[in-house]
Tab-separated table of C-alpha atoms and ligand atoms in Angstrom:
chain	number	residue	atom	x	y	z
A	1098	MET	CA	55.708	69.666	58.542
A	1099	THR	CA	53.068	66.992	58.316
A	1100	GLU	CA	50.966	68.423	61.098
A	1101	ALA	CA	47.817	70.098	59.852
A	1102	GLN	CA	46.734	71.532	63.175
A	1103	PRO	CA	48.839	73.296	65.785
A	1104	ALA	CA	49.818	71.178	68.760
A	1105	PRO	CA	47.498	71.600	71.724
A	1106	ALA	CA	48.752	73.560	74.727
A	1107	PRO	CA	50.598	71.309	77.175
A	1108	ARG	CA	48.250	69.856	79.760
A	1109	PRO	CA	48.523	66.927	82.140
A	1110	LEU	CA	47.703	63.637	80.456
A	1111	PRO	CA	47.098	60.281	82.078
A	1112	PRO	CA	49.999	57.868	81.536
A	1113	VAL	CA	49.946	56.384	78.025
A	1114	LEU	CA	50.884	52.714	77.646
A	1115	LEU	CA	51.694	51.221	74.261
A	1116	LEU	CA	51.148	47.534	73.597
A	1117	GLY	CA	51.727	45.756	70.323
A	1118	VAL	CA	53.790	43.111	68.591
A	1119	PRO	CA	57.263	43.944	67.249
A	1120	GLY	CA	56.738	45.546	63.846
A	1121	ALA	CA	53.419	47.177	64.773
A	1122	GLY	CA	55.093	50.587	64.756
A	1123	LYS	CA	55.158	51.356	68.474
A	1124	GLY	CA	58.454	53.210	68.394
A	1125	THR	CA	57.470	55.485	65.515
A	1126	GLN	CA	54.114	56.368	67.050
A	1127	ALA	CA	55.609	56.912	70.495
A	1128	LYS	CA	58.035	59.494	69.075
A	1129	ARG	CA	55.193	61.404	67.445
A	1130	LEU	CA	53.122	61.361	70.630
A	1131	SER	CA	56.090	62.572	72.588
A	1132	LEU	CA	56.608	65.542	70.259
A	1133	ARG	CA	52.977	66.530	70.135
A	1134	TYR	CA	52.208	66.368	73.827
A	1135	HIS	CA	55.646	67.263	75.166
A	1136	ILE	CA	55.874	64.157	77.307
A	1137	PRO	CA	58.818	61.746	77.521
A	1138	HIS	CA	58.865	58.470	75.599
A	1139	LEU	CA	60.114	55.855	78.056
A	1140	SER	CA	61.108	52.567	76.525
A	1141	THR	CA	62.318	49.940	78.939
A	1142	GLY	CA	65.337	49.394	76.715
A	1143	ASP	CA	66.354	53.047	77.116
A	1144	ILE	CA	65.686	53.078	80.842
A	1145	PHE	CA	67.959	50.090	81.326
A	1146	ARG	CA	70.642	51.483	79.039
A	1147	GLU	CA	70.584	54.708	81.012
A	1148	MET	CA	71.040	52.708	84.178
A	1149	ALA	CA	74.267	51.291	82.844
A	1150	HIS	CA	75.873	54.599	83.803
A	1151	ALA	CA	74.262	54.798	87.238
A	1152	GLU	CA	76.084	53.882	90.413
A	1153	SER	CA	73.027	53.181	92.553
A	1154	ASP	CA	72.415	49.997	94.534
A	1155	LEU	CA	69.451	49.310	92.312
A	1156	ALA	CA	71.629	49.450	89.198
A	1157	LYS	CA	74.122	47.064	90.770
A	1158	ARG	CA	71.403	44.552	91.574
A	1159	VAL	CA	70.108	44.711	88.009
A	1160	TRP	CA	73.567	44.156	86.548
A	1161	ASN	CA	74.182	41.267	88.902
A	1162	ASP	CA	71.035	39.585	87.649
A	1163	MET	CA	71.996	40.182	84.041
A	1164	ARG	CA	75.601	39.106	84.453
A	1165	GLN	CA	74.442	35.794	85.841
A	1166	GLY	CA	72.350	35.389	82.728
A	1167	ASN	CA	69.105	35.652	84.687
A	1168	LEU	CA	66.045	37.413	83.482
A	1169	VAL	CA	65.651	40.565	85.564
A	1170	SER	CA	62.844	39.801	88.016
A	1171	ASP	CA	59.476	41.578	87.836
A	1172	ASP	CA	60.174	43.087	91.212
A	1173	LEU	CA	63.434	44.636	90.105
A	1174	VAL	CA	62.039	45.866	86.780
A	1175	CYS	CA	59.204	47.567	88.668
A	1176	GLN	CA	61.632	49.285	91.025
A	1177	VAL	CA	63.622	50.603	88.094
A	1178	VAL	CA	60.486	51.918	86.396
A	1179	ALA	CA	59.235	53.465	89.661
A	1180	GLU	CA	62.489	55.344	90.017
A	1181	ARG	CA	62.178	56.699	86.482
A	1182	LEU	CA	58.512	57.709	86.811
A	1183	GLN	CA	59.227	59.807	89.873
A	1184	ARG	CA	61.429	62.220	88.001
A	1185	ASP	CA	60.203	65.706	87.196
A	1186	ASP	CA	59.872	65.259	83.460
A	1187	CYS	CA	57.057	62.754	84.066
A	1188	ARG	CA	54.880	65.284	85.884
A	1189	SER	CA	52.599	66.068	82.956
A	1190	GLY	CA	52.487	62.565	81.560
A	1191	TYR	CA	54.661	60.030	79.788
A	1192	ILE	CA	54.530	57.186	77.292
A	1193	LEU	CA	55.550	53.736	78.458
A	1194	ASP	CA	56.755	51.458	75.681
A	1195	GLY	CA	57.700	47.899	76.615
A	1196	PHE	CA	56.308	48.080	80.139
A	1197	PRO	CA	54.319	46.430	81.608
A	1198	ARG	CA	55.330	43.180	79.960
A	1199	THR	CA	53.766	40.738	82.412
A	1200	LEU	CA	50.586	40.612	84.496
A	1201	PRO	CA	52.412	41.118	87.807
A	1202	GLN	CA	54.032	44.228	86.307
A	1203	ALA	CA	50.629	45.513	85.164
A	1204	ARG	CA	49.100	44.979	88.593
A	1205	TRP	CA	52.051	46.663	90.226
A	1206	LEU	CA	51.768	49.660	87.899
A	1207	MET	CA	48.093	50.243	88.646
A	1208	GLN	CA	48.771	50.068	92.358
A	1209	PHE	CA	51.715	52.393	92.041
A	1210	LEU	CA	49.632	54.943	90.139
A	1211	GLU	CA	46.680	54.752	92.488
A	1212	SER	CA	48.795	55.241	95.579
A	1213	GLY	CA	51.301	57.721	94.186
A	1214	PRO	CA	51.613	61.347	95.235
A	1215	ARG	CA	50.034	62.425	91.947
A	1216	ALA	CA	47.226	59.922	92.054
A	1217	ALA	CA	46.598	58.905	88.469
A	1218	ALA	CA	44.150	56.075	88.630
A	1219	ARG	CA	43.487	56.322	84.936
A	1220	VAL	CA	45.738	55.197	82.126
A	1221	ILE	CA	45.336	55.311	78.368
A	1222	VAL	CA	46.309	51.946	76.975
A	1223	ILE	CA	46.816	51.783	73.228
A	1224	TYR	CA	46.962	48.356	71.671
A	1225	LEU	CA	48.411	48.556	68.172
A	1226	THR	CA	47.264	45.518	66.285
A	1227	VAL	CA	48.552	44.230	63.004
A	1228	GLY	CA	47.083	41.285	61.145
A	1229	TYR	CA	49.270	38.281	61.684
A	1230	ASN	CA	49.701	37.696	57.954
A	1231	ASP	CA	50.558	41.330	57.223
A	1232	LEU	CA	53.104	41.380	59.956
A	1233	TYR	CA	54.561	38.069	58.976
A	1234	ARG	CA	54.916	39.217	55.396
A	1235	ARG	CA	56.394	42.512	56.467
A	1236	LEU	CA	59.039	40.884	58.635
A	1237	LEU	CA	59.658	38.116	56.155
A	1238	GLY	CA	60.266	40.590	53.328
A	1239	ARG	CA	63.027	42.497	55.094
A	1240	ARG	CA	66.414	42.484	53.362
A	1241	SER	CA	69.512	44.497	54.021
A	1242	CYS	CA	72.694	45.306	52.180
A	1243	PRO	CA	75.772	43.916	53.943
A	1244	ALA	CA	77.954	46.585	52.298
A	1245	CYS	CA	76.095	49.853	53.024
A	1246	GLY	CA	73.472	48.768	55.556
A	1247	ARG	CA	70.495	50.016	53.555
A	1248	ILE	CA	67.199	48.252	54.418
A	1249	TYR	CA	64.767	46.977	51.787
A	1250	ASN	CA	61.492	45.145	51.914
A	1251	ASP	CA	60.306	42.888	49.101
A	1252	PHE	CA	56.711	43.970	49.750
A	1253	THR	CA	56.832	47.574	50.868
A	1254	GLN	CA	60.197	48.885	49.677
A	1255	PRO	CA	61.673	46.618	47.027
A	1256	PRO	CA	65.057	47.287	45.387
A	1257	ARG	CA	65.018	48.193	41.686
A	1258	HIS	CA	66.433	44.781	40.796
A	1259	ALA	CA	65.347	41.841	42.910
A	1260	GLY	CA	67.940	40.798	45.459
A	1261	VAL	CA	70.592	43.460	44.823
A	1262	CYS	CA	71.318	46.814	46.442
A	1263	ASP	CA	70.379	49.905	44.396
A	1264	LEU	CA	73.460	51.759	45.555
A	1265	ASP	CA	76.295	49.278	45.271
A	1266	GLN	CA	74.792	46.148	43.650
A	1267	SER	CA	75.749	43.907	46.594
A	1268	PRO	CA	73.551	40.834	47.009
A	1269	LEU	CA	70.982	41.541	49.762
A	1270	VAL	CA	70.775	39.346	52.840
A	1271	GLN	CA	68.115	38.436	55.345
A	1272	ARG	CA	68.723	38.928	59.057
A	1273	LYS	CA	69.091	35.670	60.910
A	1274	ASP	CA	66.143	36.396	63.161
A	1275	ASP	CA	64.023	37.299	60.138
A	1276	ASP	CA	63.772	33.733	58.932
A	1277	PRO	CA	60.225	32.310	58.883
A	1278	ALA	CA	60.574	29.878	61.763
A	1279	VAL	CA	62.123	32.489	64.053
A	1280	ILE	CA	59.493	35.072	63.145
A	1281	ARG	CA	56.673	32.660	63.843
A	1282	GLU	CA	58.191	31.757	67.178
A	1283	ARG	CA	58.776	35.367	68.164
A	1284	LEU	CA	55.250	36.432	67.287
A	1285	SER	CA	53.592	33.620	69.113
A	1286	ALA	CA	55.764	34.162	72.194
A	1287	TYR	CA	54.851	37.807	72.144
A	1288	GLU	CA	51.171	37.072	71.737
A	1289	GLN	CA	51.172	34.658	74.638
A	1290	GLN	CA	52.735	37.340	76.767
A	1291	THR	CA	50.646	40.277	75.582
A	1292	LEU	CA	47.116	38.909	75.354
A	1293	PRO	CA	46.698	38.572	79.127
A	1294	LEU	CA	47.733	42.238	79.432
A	1295	VAL	CA	45.236	43.236	76.781
A	1296	GLU	CA	42.492	41.421	78.699
A	1297	PHE	CA	43.615	42.964	81.986
A	1298	PHE	CA	43.300	46.508	80.670
A	1299	ARG	CA	40.196	45.787	78.649
A	1300	GLY	CA	38.569	44.629	81.872
A	1301	ARG	CA	39.312	48.026	83.379
A	1302	GLY	CA	37.734	49.807	80.450
A	1303	SER	CA	40.901	51.616	79.521
A	1304	LEU	CA	41.950	49.876	76.325
A	1305	LEU	CA	41.917	51.460	72.885
A	1306	GLU	CA	42.547	49.093	70.036
A	1307	LEU	CA	43.998	50.649	66.887
A	1308	SER	CA	44.965	48.982	63.667
A	1309	GLY	CA	48.676	49.523	63.098
A	1310	GLY	CA	48.422	47.901	59.680
A	1311	GLU	CA	47.473	51.137	57.914
A	1312	ALA	CA	49.658	53.954	56.646
A	1313	VAL	CA	51.767	55.442	59.424
A	1314	ASP	CA	50.194	58.930	59.203
A	1315	ARG	CA	46.690	57.545	59.447
A	1316	VAL	CA	47.589	55.566	62.527
A	1317	THR	CA	49.065	58.721	64.067
A	1318	GLY	CA	45.886	60.674	63.313
A	1319	ARG	CA	43.764	58.059	65.032
A	1320	LEU	CA	46.104	57.927	67.957
A	1321	PHE	CA	45.900	61.685	68.511
A	1322	ALA	CA	42.107	61.591	68.182
A	1323	ALA	CA	41.895	58.734	70.672
A	1324	ILE	CA	43.987	60.633	73.197
A	1325	GLU	CA	42.025	63.851	72.778
A	1326	GLN	CA	38.892	61.863	73.390
A	1327	ALA	CA	40.240	60.036	76.407
A	1328	ALA	CA	41.660	63.210	77.932
A	1329	PRO	CA	39.496	66.093	76.727
A	1330	GLU	CA	40.862	69.536	77.425
A	1331	SER	CA	39.000	71.041	80.356
A	1332	PRO	CA	39.479	74.372	82.095
A	1333	ALA	CA	40.042	72.532	85.372
A	1334	ALA	CA	42.807	70.332	84.020
A	1335	GLY	CA	45.513	72.946	84.380
A	1336	ALA	CA	44.595	73.604	88.000
A	1337	LEU	CA	45.066	70.043	89.167
B	267	ZN	ZN1	74.304	48.654	49.523
């Protein structure tokens, strides 16, 4: 495979949090981290989808909120995440993707970790940045084929003939939420929401900023290096 070095032996890692705008490559990097360190990748989307099959009181309260068209409150989101983090597969670490999303959630998380049974006062926060223009271009260039579903990108993965699918020659279309005005709006909304989180974690000295604008493998290499540095292997680690 692509991995040059063998994966390190499993060892407890501090929780890893991934921040970054849509399109920065969080999902891809989270999967690679999960494979290398044998820790679960927890996206809030997945946690909530999983809850759809649960019969608990908590699940019912969440669905009530959603059915009424309300945003699920911070308090409820935190309870759902707490429930998930207490399961056994999170013992040696985990990757949170999409949580925390607000400052109250971030404050709650730090308190939860500091007071938990496995006190983990430290977190590794990775902020994947992408230049606004790069990202804008990347999102703006996305096209898909309505017939076969294949995805193209005018800048990074163009079709052989502009505007038509290589496989079936159907005219390519742009997703509705990929139009320039919507992209601009989405990015600025995300930035407004994320920057306070970035500052919060930077203030605690636990933020690693990585450029997600480079080739995917390079970003992965830096990510692994950053984690090794933040959580160096020590003989004592296994005993804790
Ligand atoms: Zn096609």
